[in-house]
PDB file of C-alpha atoms in Angstrom:
ATOM      1  CA  MET A  18       2.888  15.775  12.541  1.00 51.00           C
ATOM      2  CA  ALA A  19       6.328  14.196  12.062  1.00 50.00           C
ATOM      3  CA  HIS A  20       6.266  14.953   8.341  1.00 48.00           C
ATOM      4  CA  ILE A  21       5.328  18.572   8.977  1.00 48.00           C
ATOM      5  CA  ALA A  22       8.012  18.982  11.674  1.00 50.00           C
ATOM      6  CA  GLY A  23      10.653  17.523   9.427  1.00 50.00           C
ATOM      7  CA  ALA A  24       9.583  19.317   6.238  1.00 50.00           C
ATOM      8  CA  ASP A  25       9.445  22.873   7.636  1.00 49.00           C
ATOM      9  CA  GLY A  26      12.880  22.584   9.230  1.00 48.00           C
ATOM     10  CA  ALA A  27      11.760  22.336  12.907  1.00 46.00           C
ATOM     11  CA  GLY A  28      13.870  19.242  13.135  1.00 44.00           C
ATOM     12  CA  ARG A  29      16.970  21.333  12.682  1.00 46.00           C
ATOM     13  CA  ILE A  30      15.989  23.471  15.700  1.00 44.00           C
ATOM     14  CA  LEU A  31      14.606  20.852  17.966  1.00 43.00           C
ATOM     15  CA  ARG A  32      17.028  18.130  16.909  1.00 44.00           C
ATOM     16  CA  ILE A  33      14.172  15.703  17.217  1.00 47.00           C
ATOM     17  CA  PHE A  34      13.286  15.007  13.606  1.00 50.00           C
ATOM     18  CA  ASN A  35      15.680  14.506  10.752  1.00 53.00           C
ATOM     19  CA  PRO A  36      14.100  16.441   7.902  1.00 52.00           C
ATOM     20  CA  VAL A  37      14.754  13.769   5.298  1.00 55.00           C
ATOM     21  CA  SER A  38      14.051  10.678   7.447  1.00 55.00           C
ATOM     22  CA  TRP A  39      10.615  12.000   8.512  1.00 55.00           C
ATOM     23  CA  ASN A  40       9.579  13.303   5.117  1.00 55.00           C
ATOM     24  CA  GLY A  41       7.032  10.832   3.712  1.00 53.00           C
ATOM     25  CA  ASP A  42       7.955  11.783   0.120  1.00 57.00           C
ATOM     26  CA  HIS A  43      11.408  10.094   0.495  1.00 57.00           C
ATOM     27  CA  ASP A  44      12.004   6.378  -0.027  1.00 59.00           C
ATOM     28  CA  GLY A  45      13.196   4.779   3.162  1.00 59.00           C
ATOM     29  CA  SER A  46      11.663   7.410   5.481  1.00 64.00           C
ATOM     30  CA  HIS A  47      10.594   6.505   8.939  1.00 67.00           C
ATOM     31  CA  LEU A  48       7.023   6.870   7.874  1.00 76.00           C
ATOM     32  CA  GLU A  49       7.525   4.452   5.052  1.00 77.00           C
ATOM     33  CA  VAL A  50       9.185   1.910   7.363  1.00 79.00           C
ATOM     34  CA  TRP A  51       6.293   2.237   9.783  1.00 83.00           C
ATOM     35  CA  GLY A  52       3.927   1.383   6.876  1.00 82.00           C
ATOM     36  CA  HIS A  53       6.081  -1.629   5.997  1.00 83.00           C
ATOM     37  CA  ILE A  54       5.805  -2.875   9.618  1.00 91.00           C
ATOM     38  CA  LYS A  55       2.022  -2.448   9.608  1.00 92.00           C
ATOM     39  CA  LEU A  56       1.405  -4.322   6.345  1.00 92.00           C
ATOM     40  CA  PHE A  57       3.857  -7.088   7.142  1.00 93.00           C
ATOM     41  CA  ALA A  58       2.193  -7.610  10.445  1.00 95.00           C
ATOM     42  CA  THR A  59      -1.265  -7.630   8.740  1.00 96.00           C
ATOM     43  CA  SER A  60      -0.033 -10.121   6.257  1.00 95.00           C
ATOM     44  CA  ALA A  61       1.365 -12.441   8.863  1.00 95.00           C
ATOM     45  CA  LEU A  62      -1.756 -12.224  10.967  1.00 95.00           C
ATOM     46  CA  LEU A  63      -4.078 -12.965   7.994  1.00 95.00           C
ATOM     47  CA  ILE A  64      -1.980 -16.018   6.952  1.00 94.00           C
ATOM     48  CA  ALA A  65      -2.083 -17.271  10.521  1.00 94.00           C
ATOM     49  CA  LEU A  66      -5.892 -16.734  10.662  1.00 92.00           C
ATOM     50  CA  ALA A  67      -6.153 -18.448   7.283  1.00 92.00           C
ATOM     51  CA  PHE A  68      -4.837 -21.660   8.789  1.00 90.00           C
ATOM     52  CA  SER A  69      -7.188 -21.267  11.786  1.00 86.00           C
ATOM     53  CA  TYR A  70     -10.241 -20.625   9.666  1.00 85.00           C
ATOM     54  CA  ARG A  71      -9.096 -22.942   6.884  1.00 87.00           C
ATOM     55  CA  SER A  72      -9.689 -19.906   4.599  1.00 89.00           C
ATOM     56  CA  LEU A  73      -8.157 -19.602   1.182  1.00 90.00           C
ATOM     57  CA  LEU A  74      -9.558 -16.045   0.875  1.00 92.00           C
ATOM     58  CA  LEU A  75      -7.809 -14.786   4.007  1.00 93.00           C
ATOM     59  CA  ALA A  76      -4.616 -16.485   2.841  1.00 94.00           C
ATOM     60  CA  ALA A  77      -4.989 -14.689  -0.530  1.00 94.00           C
ATOM     61  CA  TRP A  78      -5.333 -11.305   1.237  1.00 96.00           C
ATOM     62  CA  GLY A  79      -2.294 -11.986   3.299  1.00 95.00           C
ATOM     63  CA  ALA A  80      -0.324 -12.882   0.146  1.00 94.00           C
ATOM     64  CA  VAL A  81      -1.541  -9.786  -1.735  1.00 94.00           C
ATOM     65  CA  LEU A  82      -0.586  -7.401   1.110  1.00 94.00           C
ATOM     66  CA  LEU A  83       2.806  -9.162   1.306  1.00 93.00           C
ATOM     67  CA  LEU A  84       3.283  -8.712  -2.430  1.00 91.00           C
ATOM     68  CA  ILE A  85       2.463  -4.971  -2.082  1.00 89.00           C
ATOM     69  CA  LYS A  86       5.031  -4.464   0.628  1.00 86.00           C
ATOM     70  CA  VAL A  87       7.744  -6.570  -0.948  1.00 89.00           C
ATOM     71  CA  ASP A  88       7.245  -4.559  -4.150  1.00 89.00           C
ATOM     72  CA  ASP A  89       7.537  -1.357  -2.266  1.00 83.00           C
ATOM     73  CA  LEU A  90      10.386  -2.428  -0.097  1.00 82.00           C
ATOM     74  CA  PHE A  91      12.613  -3.639  -2.975  1.00 86.00           C
ATOM     75  CA  GLN A  92      11.302  -1.035  -5.442  1.00 84.00           C
ATOM     76  CA  ILE A  93      10.321  -3.823  -7.879  1.00 89.00           C
ATOM     77  CA  HIS A  94       7.894  -1.640  -9.847  1.00 88.00           C
ATOM     78  CA  GLU A  95      10.608   1.055 -10.291  1.00 89.00           C
ATOM     79  CA  GLN A  96      13.059  -1.478 -11.590  1.00 92.00           C
ATOM     80  CA  VAL A  97      10.479  -3.239 -13.801  1.00 93.00           C
ATOM     81  CA  GLY A  98       9.321   0.210 -14.978  1.00 92.00           C
ATOM     82  CA  GLU A  99      12.896   1.009 -16.189  1.00 93.00           C
ATOM     83  CA  VAL A 100      12.955  -2.231 -18.157  1.00 94.00           C
ATOM     84  CA  PHE A 101       9.686  -1.361 -19.811  1.00 93.00           C
ATOM     85  CA  VAL A 102      10.943   2.081 -20.771  1.00 94.00           C
ATOM     86  CA  VAL A 103      13.993   0.575 -22.493  1.00 93.00           C
ATOM     87  CA  LYS A 104      12.329  -2.463 -24.061  1.00 90.00           C
ATOM     88  CA  LEU A 105       9.075  -0.752 -25.108  1.00 91.00           C
ATOM     89  CA  GLY A 106      10.515   2.657 -25.877  1.00 91.00           C
ATOM     90  CA  LEU A 107       7.967   4.410 -23.678  1.00 90.00           C
ATOM     91  CA  GLU A 108       7.792   8.158 -23.924  1.00 89.00           C
ATOM     92  CA  GLY A 109       6.484  10.796 -21.471  1.00 86.00           C
ATOM     93  CA  GLY A 110       3.304  12.776 -21.796  1.00 87.00           C
ATOM     94  CA  PHE A 111       0.588  14.517 -19.776  1.00 84.00           C
ATOM     95  CA  GLY A 112       3.172  15.809 -17.328  1.00 85.00           C
ATOM     96  CA  LEU A 113       4.550  12.333 -16.704  1.00 89.00           C
ATOM     97  CA  ARG A 114       8.011  10.937 -17.461  1.00 90.00           C
ATOM     98  CA  PRO A 115       8.688   7.734 -19.351  1.00 93.00           C
ATOM     99  CA  GLN A 116       9.647   6.129 -16.059  1.00 93.00           C
ATOM    100  CA  ASP A 117       6.249   6.997 -14.638  1.00 92.00           C
ATOM    101  CA  PHE A 118       4.432   5.207 -17.409  1.00 92.00           C
ATOM    102  CA  GLY A 119       6.783   2.198 -17.025  1.00 93.00           C
ATOM    103  CA  GLU A 120       5.895   2.097 -13.300  1.00 92.00           C
ATOM    104  CA  LEU A 121       2.205   2.333 -14.072  1.00 92.00           C
ATOM    105  CA  LEU A 122       2.486  -0.592 -16.442  1.00 94.00           C
ATOM    106  CA  ALA A 123       4.409  -2.607 -13.763  1.00 93.00           C
ATOM    107  CA  TRP A 124       1.669  -1.702 -11.188  1.00 90.00           C
ATOM    108  CA  ALA A 125      -1.030  -2.847 -13.681  1.00 93.00           C
ATOM    109  CA  ILE A 126       0.653  -6.206 -14.028  1.00 93.00           C
ATOM    110  CA  LEU A 127       1.126  -6.673 -10.274  1.00 90.00           C
ATOM    111  CA  GLY A 128      -2.497  -5.519  -9.815  1.00 90.00           C
ATOM    112  CA  THR A 129      -3.760  -8.131 -12.272  1.00 93.00           C
ATOM    113  CA  VAL A 130      -1.778 -10.899 -10.484  1.00 91.00           C
ATOM    114  CA  ALA A 131      -3.276  -9.745  -7.103  1.00 91.00           C
ATOM    115  CA  LEU A 132      -6.834  -9.662  -8.506  1.00 92.00           C
ATOM    116  CA  LEU A 133      -6.485 -13.180  -9.956  1.00 92.00           C
ATOM    117  CA  VAL A 134      -5.262 -14.482  -6.551  1.00 90.00           C
ATOM    118  CA  LEU A 135      -8.214 -12.840  -4.777  1.00 93.00           C
ATOM    119  CA  LEU A 136     -10.717 -13.969  -7.445  1.00 92.00           C
ATOM    120  CA  ILE A 137      -9.668 -17.612  -6.937  1.00 90.00           C
ATOM    121  CA  GLY A 138      -9.978 -17.204  -3.204  1.00 88.00           C
ATOM    122  CA  HIS A 139     -13.367 -15.415  -3.573  1.00 87.00           C
ATOM    123  CA  ILE A 140     -14.817 -18.269  -5.762  1.00 87.00           C
ATOM    124  CA  ARG A 141     -13.795 -20.962  -3.415  1.00 83.00           C
ATOM    125  CA  THR A 142     -15.122 -19.476  -0.137  1.00 85.00           C
ATOM    126  CA  GLY A 143     -18.179 -18.793   1.997  1.00 85.00           C
ATOM    127  CA  PRO A 144     -20.324 -15.704   2.525  1.00 88.00           C
ATOM    128  CA  TRP A 145     -18.724 -14.587   5.835  1.00 86.00           C
ATOM    129  CA  GLU A 146     -15.300 -14.502   4.294  1.00 88.00           C
ATOM    130  CA  ARG A 147     -16.595 -12.607   1.263  1.00 90.00           C
ATOM    131  CA  ARG A 148     -18.002  -9.948   3.588  1.00 90.00           C
ATOM    132  CA  GLN A 149     -14.627  -9.535   5.287  1.00 91.00           C
ATOM    133  CA  SER A 150     -13.034  -9.439   1.866  1.00 93.00           C
ATOM    134  CA  LEU A 151     -15.220  -6.537   0.777  1.00 93.00           C
ATOM    135  CA  PHE A 152     -13.851  -4.471   3.703  1.00 95.00           C
ATOM    136  CA  PHE A 153     -10.298  -5.248   2.702  1.00 96.00           C
ATOM    137  CA  ALA A 154     -11.103  -4.401  -0.893  1.00 95.00           C
ATOM    138  CA  GLY A 155     -12.512  -1.008   0.098  1.00 96.00           C
ATOM    139  CA  ILE A 156      -9.313  -0.262   2.069  1.00 96.00           C
ATOM    140  CA  LEU A 157      -7.147  -1.418  -0.796  1.00 95.00           C
ATOM    141  CA  ALA A 158      -8.996   0.842  -3.234  1.00 94.00           C
ATOM    142  CA  LEU A 159      -8.437   3.789  -0.788  1.00 94.00           C
ATOM    143  CA  LEU A 160      -4.716   2.963  -0.674  1.00 92.00           C
ATOM    144  CA  ALA A 161      -4.514   2.770  -4.426  1.00 91.00           C
ATOM    145  CA  VAL A 162      -6.093   6.189  -4.778  1.00 91.00           C
ATOM    146  CA  PHE A 163      -3.278   7.771  -2.788  1.00 88.00           C
ATOM    147  CA  ALA A 164      -0.375   5.479  -3.519  1.00 85.00           C
ATOM    148  CA  VAL A 165      -0.865   5.634  -7.219  1.00 88.00           C
ATOM    149  CA  GLY A 166      -3.382   8.360  -8.080  1.00 87.00           C
ATOM    150  CA  VAL A 167      -2.191  11.100  -5.843  1.00 86.00           C
ATOM    151  CA  ASP A 168       1.440  10.095  -6.366  1.00 82.00           C
ATOM    152  CA  MET A 169       1.038  10.597 -10.114  1.00 87.00           C
ATOM    153  CA  LEU A 170      -0.897  13.802  -9.582  1.00 85.00           C
ATOM    154  CA  HIS A 171       2.013  14.996  -7.444  1.00 78.00           C
ATOM    155  CA  ILE A 172       4.394  14.451 -10.290  1.00 83.00           C
ATOM    156  CA  ILE A 173       2.153  16.215 -12.803  1.00 86.00           C
ATOM    157  CA  VAL A 174       1.568  19.387 -10.717  1.00 82.00           C
ATOM    158  CA  HIS A 175       4.980  19.553  -9.044  1.00 74.00           C
ATOM    159  CA  ASP A 176       6.442  22.340 -11.089  1.00 72.00           C
ATOM    160  CA  SER A 177       3.289  24.524 -10.935  1.00 77.00           C
ATOM    161  CA  LEU A 178       2.587  24.496  -7.209  1.00 72.00           C
ATOM    162  CA  SER A 179       4.035  26.677  -4.484  1.00 77.00           C
ATOM    163  CA  TYR A 180       6.240  25.352  -1.648  1.00 74.00           C
ATOM    164  CA  LEU A 181       3.329  25.067   0.775  1.00 80.00           C
ATOM    165  CA  ALA A 182       1.048  23.592  -1.761  1.00 76.00           C
ATOM    166  CA  LEU A 183       3.621  20.890  -2.598  1.00 76.00           C
ATOM    167  CA  HIS A 184       3.889  20.019   1.069  1.00 75.00           C
ATOM    168  CA  ALA A 185       0.118  19.857   1.395  1.00 80.00           C
ATOM    169  CA  VAL A 186      -0.023  17.322  -1.448  1.00 79.00           C
ATOM    170  CA  THR A 187       2.824  15.315   0.055  1.00 79.00           C
ATOM    171  CA  LEU A 188       1.061  15.305   3.336  1.00 82.00           C
ATOM    172  CA  ALA A 189      -2.157  14.134   1.724  1.00 80.00           C
ATOM    173  CA  GLU A 190      -0.395  11.370  -0.027  1.00 80.00           C
ATOM    174  CA  THR A 191       1.469  10.201   3.065  1.00 82.00           C
ATOM    175  CA  ALA A 192      -1.590  10.265   5.276  1.00 81.00           C
ATOM    176  CA  GLY A 193      -3.545   8.612   2.499  1.00 84.00           C
ATOM    177  CA  GLU A 194      -1.197   5.699   2.516  1.00 86.00           C
ATOM    178  CA  ILE A 195      -0.563   5.358   6.320  1.00 89.00           C
ATOM    179  CA  ILE A 196      -4.279   5.488   7.270  1.00 92.00           C
ATOM    180  CA  PRO A 197      -5.374   2.562   5.004  1.00 93.00           C
ATOM    181  CA  MET A 198      -2.446   0.550   6.283  1.00 93.00           C
ATOM    182  CA  SER A 199      -3.613   1.199   9.856  1.00 94.00           C
ATOM    183  CA  LEU A 200      -7.190   0.128   8.793  1.00 95.00           C
ATOM    184  CA  PHE A 201      -5.825  -3.151   7.355  1.00 96.00           C
ATOM    185  CA  LEU A 202      -4.020  -4.009  10.589  1.00 95.00           C
ATOM    186  CA  ALA A 203      -7.053  -2.950  12.675  1.00 95.00           C
ATOM    187  CA  LEU A 204      -9.357  -5.174  10.697  1.00 95.00           C
ATOM    188  CA  ALA A 205      -6.959  -8.082  10.892  1.00 95.00           C
ATOM    189  CA  ILE A 206      -6.734  -7.668  14.688  1.00 94.00           C
ATOM    190  CA  LYS A 207     -10.540  -7.494  14.874  1.00 92.00           C
ATOM    191  CA  LEU A 208     -10.693 -10.822  13.109  1.00 91.00           C
ATOM    192  CA  ALA A 209      -8.223 -12.260  15.477  1.00 90.00           C
ATOM    193  CA  VAL A 210      -9.789 -11.081  18.766  1.00 88.00           C
ATOM    194  CA  ALA A 211     -13.380 -11.422  17.688  1.00 77.00           C
ATOM    195  CA  PRO A 212     -13.321 -14.653  15.699  1.00 64.00           C
ATOM    196  CA  HIS A 213     -16.183 -16.007  13.656  1.00 61.00           C
ATOM    197  CA  THR A 214     -18.279 -18.254  15.855  1.00 51.00           C
ATOM    198  CA  LYS A 215     -19.307 -20.701  13.154  1.00 45.00           C
ATOM    199  CA  SER A 216     -18.219 -24.131  14.453  1.00 39.00           C
ATOM    200  CA  LYS A 217     -17.761 -25.775  10.963  1.00 43.00           C
ATOM    201  CA  PRO A 218     -14.744 -24.824   8.844  1.00 43.00           C
ATOM    202  CA  LEU A 219     -15.473 -21.749   6.688  1.00 42.00           C
ATOM    203  CA  SER A 220     -14.211 -23.319   3.616  1.00 46.00           C
ATOM    204  CA  THR A 221     -12.633 -26.570   2.466  1.00 40.00           C
TER     205      THR A 221
END
C-alpha cells in the first residue's frame, strides 16, 4: 500500500508518503529498511536459539541471514560486481548490463559460501533441526526468486513495459522480498515461543 501511494504521487497530495522513500525499487527506502530490521531480528533470534539448543544448524541459518542483510545494507554485491566487470572484462547481453552480470557472479559466490555453511551445519545435526532447516530453505528459495530472478527480469523488460506494468513488476518484486522476510521472522519466533521439548541437547 505504501509503495503504491508513493509511486502514484498520492504522497504529494496527502503529504504522508515521500514518493522516493516509500518506493521499494529505491535503495534505502523505508520498505528496504523494514526488511533489514526483520532479517537482523531473525538472525539475532536464531543465534540466541542456537546457544539454547546447542544447534550448529540454527547458528548457521542465523549467520547466513546476517550475511544476506550485511551484503544488502552495504551493497557488497554491487561493489564486487563492479570489480568483476573491470577485472574480467564482462560484457552485457540478453538485456542485462555488464554490471548485472558482475552482480550475479558476486551473488553466486556469496550463495556458495552460504550453502557450504548450511551444509556443514546440516551434516552435524539431528532430524528435528533438519526439518526446521527445510522450512528456512523453502523461504530462502522464495526470497531468491524475487530478489534475484524478478529483479533481473525487471531490468530486462524495463524499456518495453508501460508505466503501470513497470509499477506492477516493482510491486511484485517488493512484496516478494518483504513476505519471505516476514516468514523468516515468524518461523524464528515460533521456534522461540514453542521450543522443542526434547530434553537432551539437539546436537553436540
